[in-house]
Short mmCIF file of C-alpha atoms and ligand atoms in Angstrom, two decimals:
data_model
loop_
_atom_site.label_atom_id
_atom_site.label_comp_id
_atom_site.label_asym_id
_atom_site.label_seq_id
_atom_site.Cartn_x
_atom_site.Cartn_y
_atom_site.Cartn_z
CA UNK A 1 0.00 0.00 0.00
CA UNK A 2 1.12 3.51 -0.94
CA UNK A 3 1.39 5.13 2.65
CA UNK A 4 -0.56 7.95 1.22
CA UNK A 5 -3.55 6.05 0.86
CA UNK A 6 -4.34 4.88 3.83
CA UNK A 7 -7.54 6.77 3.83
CA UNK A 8 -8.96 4.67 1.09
CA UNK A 9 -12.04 2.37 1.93
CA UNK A 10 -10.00 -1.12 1.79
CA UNK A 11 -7.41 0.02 3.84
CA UNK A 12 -9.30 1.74 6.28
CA UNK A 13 -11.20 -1.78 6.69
CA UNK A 14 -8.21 -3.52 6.93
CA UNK A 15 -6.85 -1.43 10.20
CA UNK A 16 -9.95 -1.45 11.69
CA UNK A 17 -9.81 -5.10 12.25
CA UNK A 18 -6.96 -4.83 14.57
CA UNK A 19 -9.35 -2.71 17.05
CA UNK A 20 -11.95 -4.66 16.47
CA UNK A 21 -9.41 -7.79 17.74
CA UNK A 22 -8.66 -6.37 20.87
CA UNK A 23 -9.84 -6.00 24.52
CA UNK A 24 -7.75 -4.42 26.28
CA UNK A 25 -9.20 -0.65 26.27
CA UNK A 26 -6.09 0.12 27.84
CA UNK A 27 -4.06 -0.92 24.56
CA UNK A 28 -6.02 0.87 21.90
CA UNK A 29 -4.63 3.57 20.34
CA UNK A 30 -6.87 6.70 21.08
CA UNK A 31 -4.97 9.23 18.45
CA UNK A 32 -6.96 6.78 16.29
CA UNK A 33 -10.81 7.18 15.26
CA UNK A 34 -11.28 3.38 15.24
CA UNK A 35 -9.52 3.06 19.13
CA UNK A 36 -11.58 6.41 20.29
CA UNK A 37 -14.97 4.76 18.70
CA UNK A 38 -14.29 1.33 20.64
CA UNK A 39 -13.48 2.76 23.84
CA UNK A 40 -17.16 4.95 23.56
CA UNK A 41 -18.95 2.31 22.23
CA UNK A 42 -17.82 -0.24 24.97
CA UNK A 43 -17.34 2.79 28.23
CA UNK A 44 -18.99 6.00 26.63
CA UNK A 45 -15.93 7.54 28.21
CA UNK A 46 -15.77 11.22 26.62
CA UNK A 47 -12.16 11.93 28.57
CA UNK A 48 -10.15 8.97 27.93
CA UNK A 49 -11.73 8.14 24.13
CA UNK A 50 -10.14 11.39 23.24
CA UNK A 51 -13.29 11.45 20.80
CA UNK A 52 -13.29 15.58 20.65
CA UNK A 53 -10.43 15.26 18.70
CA UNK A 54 -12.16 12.83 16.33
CA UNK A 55 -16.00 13.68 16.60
CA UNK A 56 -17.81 17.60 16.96
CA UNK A 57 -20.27 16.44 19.47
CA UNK A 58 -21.79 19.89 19.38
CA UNK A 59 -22.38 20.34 16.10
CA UNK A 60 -25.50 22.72 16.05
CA UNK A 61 -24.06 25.81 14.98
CA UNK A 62 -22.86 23.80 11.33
CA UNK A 63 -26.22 22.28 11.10
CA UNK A 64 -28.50 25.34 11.63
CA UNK A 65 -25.69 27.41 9.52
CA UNK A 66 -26.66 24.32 6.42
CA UNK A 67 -30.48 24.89 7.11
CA UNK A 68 -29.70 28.71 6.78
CA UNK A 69 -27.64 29.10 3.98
CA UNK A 70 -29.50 26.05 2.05
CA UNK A 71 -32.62 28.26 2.63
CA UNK A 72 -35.57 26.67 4.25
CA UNK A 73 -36.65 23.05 4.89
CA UNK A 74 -37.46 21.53 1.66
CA UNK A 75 -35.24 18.39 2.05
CA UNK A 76 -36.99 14.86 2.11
CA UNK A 77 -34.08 12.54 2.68
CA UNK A 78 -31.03 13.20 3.91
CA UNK A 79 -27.72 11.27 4.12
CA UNK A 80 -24.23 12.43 6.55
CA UNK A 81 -21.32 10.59 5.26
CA UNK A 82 -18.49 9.78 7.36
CA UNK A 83 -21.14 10.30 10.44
CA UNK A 84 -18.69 8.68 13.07
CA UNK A 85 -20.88 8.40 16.00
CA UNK A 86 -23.50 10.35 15.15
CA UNK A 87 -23.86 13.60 16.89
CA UNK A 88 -24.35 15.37 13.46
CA UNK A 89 -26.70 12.94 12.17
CA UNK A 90 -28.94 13.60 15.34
CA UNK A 91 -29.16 17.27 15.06
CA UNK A 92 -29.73 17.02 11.22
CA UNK A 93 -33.01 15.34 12.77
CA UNK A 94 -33.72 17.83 15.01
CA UNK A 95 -33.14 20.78 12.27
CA UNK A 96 -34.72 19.19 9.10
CA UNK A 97 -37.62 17.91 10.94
CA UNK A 98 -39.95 17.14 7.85
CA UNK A 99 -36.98 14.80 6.61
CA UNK A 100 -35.66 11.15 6.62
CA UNK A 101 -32.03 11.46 8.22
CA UNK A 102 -29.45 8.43 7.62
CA UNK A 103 -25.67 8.05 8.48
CA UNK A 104 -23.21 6.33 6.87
CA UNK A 105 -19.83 5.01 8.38
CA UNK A 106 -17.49 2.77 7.86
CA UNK A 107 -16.27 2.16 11.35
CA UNK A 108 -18.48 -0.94 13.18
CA UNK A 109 -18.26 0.33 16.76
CA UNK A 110 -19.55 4.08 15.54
CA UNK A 111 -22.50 3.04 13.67
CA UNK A 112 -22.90 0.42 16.88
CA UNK A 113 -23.01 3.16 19.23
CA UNK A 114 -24.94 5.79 17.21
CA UNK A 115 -27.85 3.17 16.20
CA UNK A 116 -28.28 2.75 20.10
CA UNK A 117 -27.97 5.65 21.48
CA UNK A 118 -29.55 7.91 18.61
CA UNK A 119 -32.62 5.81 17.28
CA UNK A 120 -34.63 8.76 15.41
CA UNK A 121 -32.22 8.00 12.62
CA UNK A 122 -31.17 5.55 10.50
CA UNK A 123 -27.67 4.10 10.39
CA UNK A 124 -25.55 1.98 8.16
CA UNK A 125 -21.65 0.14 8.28
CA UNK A 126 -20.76 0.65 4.78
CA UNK A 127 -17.50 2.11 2.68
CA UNK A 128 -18.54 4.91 0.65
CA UNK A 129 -16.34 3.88 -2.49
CA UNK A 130 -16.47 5.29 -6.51
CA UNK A 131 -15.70 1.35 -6.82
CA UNK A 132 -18.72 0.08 -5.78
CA UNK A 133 -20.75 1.03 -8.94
CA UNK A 134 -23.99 -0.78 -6.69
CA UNK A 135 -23.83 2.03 -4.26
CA UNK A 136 -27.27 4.71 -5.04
CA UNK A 137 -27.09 7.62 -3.25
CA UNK A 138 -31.10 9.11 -4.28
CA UNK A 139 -31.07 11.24 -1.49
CA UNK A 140 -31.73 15.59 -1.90
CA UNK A 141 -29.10 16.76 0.90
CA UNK A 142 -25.68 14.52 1.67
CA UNK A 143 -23.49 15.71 3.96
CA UNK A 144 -20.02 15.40 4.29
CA UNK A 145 -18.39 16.62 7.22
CA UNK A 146 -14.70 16.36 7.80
CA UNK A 147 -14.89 13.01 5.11
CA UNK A 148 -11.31 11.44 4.76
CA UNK A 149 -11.92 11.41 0.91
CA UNK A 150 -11.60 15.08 0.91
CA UNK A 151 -9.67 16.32 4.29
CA UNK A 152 -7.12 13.22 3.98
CA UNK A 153 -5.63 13.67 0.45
CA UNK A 154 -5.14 16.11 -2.07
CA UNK A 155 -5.53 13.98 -4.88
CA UNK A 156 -7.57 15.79 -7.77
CA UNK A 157 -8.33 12.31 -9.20
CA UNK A 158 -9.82 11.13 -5.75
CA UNK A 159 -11.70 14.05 -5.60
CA UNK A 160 -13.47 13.81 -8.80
CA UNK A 161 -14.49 10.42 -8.31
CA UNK A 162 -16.11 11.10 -4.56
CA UNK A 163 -17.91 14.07 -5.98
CA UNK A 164 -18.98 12.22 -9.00
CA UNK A 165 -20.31 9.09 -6.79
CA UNK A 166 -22.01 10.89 -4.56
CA UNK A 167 -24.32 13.31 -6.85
CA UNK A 168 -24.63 10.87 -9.16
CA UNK A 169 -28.15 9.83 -8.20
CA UNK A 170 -29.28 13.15 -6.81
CA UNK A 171 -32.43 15.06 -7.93
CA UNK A 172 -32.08 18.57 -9.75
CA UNK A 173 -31.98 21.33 -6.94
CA UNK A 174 -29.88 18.41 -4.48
CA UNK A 175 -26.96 19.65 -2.81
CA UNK A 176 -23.78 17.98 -1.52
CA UNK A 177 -22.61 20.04 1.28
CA UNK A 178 -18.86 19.31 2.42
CA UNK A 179 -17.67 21.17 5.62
CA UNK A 180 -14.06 21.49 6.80
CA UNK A 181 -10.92 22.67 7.93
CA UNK A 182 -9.86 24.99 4.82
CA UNK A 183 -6.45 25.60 5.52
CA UNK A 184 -5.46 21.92 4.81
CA UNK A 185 -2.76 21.09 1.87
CA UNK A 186 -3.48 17.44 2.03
CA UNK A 187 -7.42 18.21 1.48
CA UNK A 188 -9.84 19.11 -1.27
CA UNK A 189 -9.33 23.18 -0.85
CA UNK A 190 -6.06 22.89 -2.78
CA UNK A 191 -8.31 21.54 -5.93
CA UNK A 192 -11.16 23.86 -5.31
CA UNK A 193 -10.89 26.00 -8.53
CA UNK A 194 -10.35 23.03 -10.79
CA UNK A 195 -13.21 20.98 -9.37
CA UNK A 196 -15.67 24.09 -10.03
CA UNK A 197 -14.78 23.98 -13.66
CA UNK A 198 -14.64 20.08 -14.26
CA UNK A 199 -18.37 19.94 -13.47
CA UNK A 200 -20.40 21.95 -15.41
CA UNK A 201 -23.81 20.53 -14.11
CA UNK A 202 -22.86 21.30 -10.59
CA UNK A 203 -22.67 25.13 -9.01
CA UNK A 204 -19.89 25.54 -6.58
CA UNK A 205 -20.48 27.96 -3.47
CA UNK A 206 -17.80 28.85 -0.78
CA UNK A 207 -18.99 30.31 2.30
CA UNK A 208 -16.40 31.05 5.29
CA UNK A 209 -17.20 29.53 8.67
CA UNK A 210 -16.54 31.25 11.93
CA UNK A 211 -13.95 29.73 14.55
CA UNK A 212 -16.41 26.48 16.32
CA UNK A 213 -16.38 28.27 20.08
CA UNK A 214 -17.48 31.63 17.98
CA UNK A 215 -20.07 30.19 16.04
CA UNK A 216 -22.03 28.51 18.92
CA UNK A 217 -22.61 31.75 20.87
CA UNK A 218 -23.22 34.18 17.62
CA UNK A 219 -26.07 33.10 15.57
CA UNK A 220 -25.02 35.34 12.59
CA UNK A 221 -22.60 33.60 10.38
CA UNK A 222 -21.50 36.79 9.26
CA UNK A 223 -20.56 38.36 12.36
CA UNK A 224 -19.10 35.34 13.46
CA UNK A 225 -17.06 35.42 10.68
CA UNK A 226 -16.07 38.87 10.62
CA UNK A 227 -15.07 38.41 14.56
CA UNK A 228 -13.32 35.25 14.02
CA UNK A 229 -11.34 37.18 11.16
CA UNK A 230 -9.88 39.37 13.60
CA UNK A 231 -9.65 36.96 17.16
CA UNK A 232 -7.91 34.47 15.00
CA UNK A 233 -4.08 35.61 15.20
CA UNK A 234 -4.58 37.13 18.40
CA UNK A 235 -5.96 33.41 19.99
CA UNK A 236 -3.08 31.77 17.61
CA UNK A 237 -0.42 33.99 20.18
CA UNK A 238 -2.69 33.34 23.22
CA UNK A 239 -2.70 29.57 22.96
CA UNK A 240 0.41 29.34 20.41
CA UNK A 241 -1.49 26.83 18.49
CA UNK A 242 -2.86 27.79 14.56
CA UNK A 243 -6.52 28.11 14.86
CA UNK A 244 -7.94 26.89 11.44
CA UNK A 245 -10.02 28.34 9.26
CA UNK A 246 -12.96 26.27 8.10
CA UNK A 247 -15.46 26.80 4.98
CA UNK A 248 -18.35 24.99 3.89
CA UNK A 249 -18.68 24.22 0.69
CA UNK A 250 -22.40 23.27 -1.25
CA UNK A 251 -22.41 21.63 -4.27
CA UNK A 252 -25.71 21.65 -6.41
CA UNK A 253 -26.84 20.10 -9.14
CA UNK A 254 -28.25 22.05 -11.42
CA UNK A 255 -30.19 21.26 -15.07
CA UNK A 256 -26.53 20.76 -17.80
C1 SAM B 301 -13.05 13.03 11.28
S1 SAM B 301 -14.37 11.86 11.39
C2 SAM B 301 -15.76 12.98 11.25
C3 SAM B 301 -17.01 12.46 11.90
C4 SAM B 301 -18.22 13.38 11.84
N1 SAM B 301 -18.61 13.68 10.49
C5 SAM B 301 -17.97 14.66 12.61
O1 SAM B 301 -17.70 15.69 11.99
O2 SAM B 301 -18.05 14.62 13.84
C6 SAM B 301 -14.35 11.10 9.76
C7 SAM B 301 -15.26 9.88 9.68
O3 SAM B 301 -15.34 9.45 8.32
C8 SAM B 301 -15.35 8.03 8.31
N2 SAM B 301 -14.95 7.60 6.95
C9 SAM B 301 -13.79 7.89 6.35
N3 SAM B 301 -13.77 7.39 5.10
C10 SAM B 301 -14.95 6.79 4.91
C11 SAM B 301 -15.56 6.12 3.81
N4 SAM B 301 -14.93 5.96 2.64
N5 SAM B 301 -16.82 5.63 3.95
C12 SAM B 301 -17.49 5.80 5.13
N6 SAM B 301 -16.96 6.42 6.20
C13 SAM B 301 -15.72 6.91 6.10
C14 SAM B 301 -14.41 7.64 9.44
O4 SAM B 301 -14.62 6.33 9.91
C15 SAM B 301 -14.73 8.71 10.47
O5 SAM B 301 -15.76 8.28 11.34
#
């Protein structure tokens, strides 16, 4: 395996099984998603899952700032990629009440824990993978937040083919909506430009999100924004760590 791959679907699966295999909580490797996900499916220990670092488990703000910017309610089923354990999943259900709300994952012991504890939704163990030519994504509103297959690599090729797979089946007027860390070389903001213009039947829209802590406590994205803009090199001195900036991007498909 290329070391820069490890991302992709089979390998993922493939070092998964070693957490899966073991135990001993105390072994498993928490700087990993697929240790942190064991240890809260099996304790629901917040502290020593390190799962903040994997998971937002407050992820209002990005939902109601999707509801806002994607105007309105008028979504009827509704899928969140890369869901982990589910927190984002669950507020979709809260915030697009009128819809059907599914998360996909590939890790066993998220989708274990987030079937239990969040049961207004519906949730499924699969690989998202341009491979699997079986895979139909008919839903109106797919989320992608922080998804490996474009905040893991900066491959344009890989890029195309997630984008591709997952409109693919989408009505007119659906939206993909992909939210991350933007200042990422390894991630999909380094293709940005050339992905608008490869897809002609899809309109590409940018919109800057505010630093997380900011965006909880001001309800206009805007403001946020424009705050974050100027707290964020004076909080990169304060706690001498870079505090990203994050954008979410909505892809729609529009008639060719
Ligand atoms: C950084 S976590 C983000 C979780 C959640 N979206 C959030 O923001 O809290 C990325 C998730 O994507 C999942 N994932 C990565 N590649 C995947 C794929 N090809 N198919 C399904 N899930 C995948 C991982 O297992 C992990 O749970």
């Amino acid at each position: 395996m290329d070391n820069r791959d490890w991302w992709k679907p089979e390998n993922l699966k493939e070092s998964e099984k070693a957490f899966l295999e073991n135990d001993n909580l105390e072994e498993l490797d928490t700087e990993n998603e697929f240790g942190s996900y064991k240890i809260m499916r099996i304790k629901d220990d917040l502290e020593n899952s390190k799962i903040h670092s994997h998971n937002d488990l407050q992820p209002r703000y990005r939902v109601k700032s999707i509801q806002k910017i994607l105007g309105g309610n008028r979504y009827h089923k509704i899928l969140d990629v890369g869901c982990g354990l589910g927190y984002t999943t669950k507020e979709l259900a809260e915030v697009f009440v009128e819809a059907n709300i599914s998360g996909i994952d590939i890790s066993e012991d998220a989708i274990l824990y987030a079937s239990k504890k969040f049961k207004k939704c519906e949730f499924l163990c699969e690989a998202i993978d341009p491979l699997d030519i079986d895979q139909l994504f008919d839903y109106d509103l797919i989320t992608a937040i922080e998804f490996f297959p474009f905040t893991r690599t900066n491959s344009l090729e890989d890029h195309i083919a997630y984008i591709s797979h997952l409109t693919k089946d989408m009505r007119l007027g659906g939206s993909l909506v992909i939210f991350q860390l933007w200042d990422n070389p390894n991630s999909l903001s380094v293709n940005y430009e050339v992905l608008r213009k490869n897809f002609s039947h899809l309109d590409f829209k940018a919109y800057d999100m505010p630093i997380t802590k900011i965006g909880t406590f001001i309800h206009s994205r805007r403001l946020a924004v424009f705050i974050s803009i100027f707290l964020r090199p004076i909080l990169r001195v304060i706690t001498k760590r870079k505090i990203g900036l994050y954008k979410m991007i909505v892809i729609t498909k529009s008639a060719d």
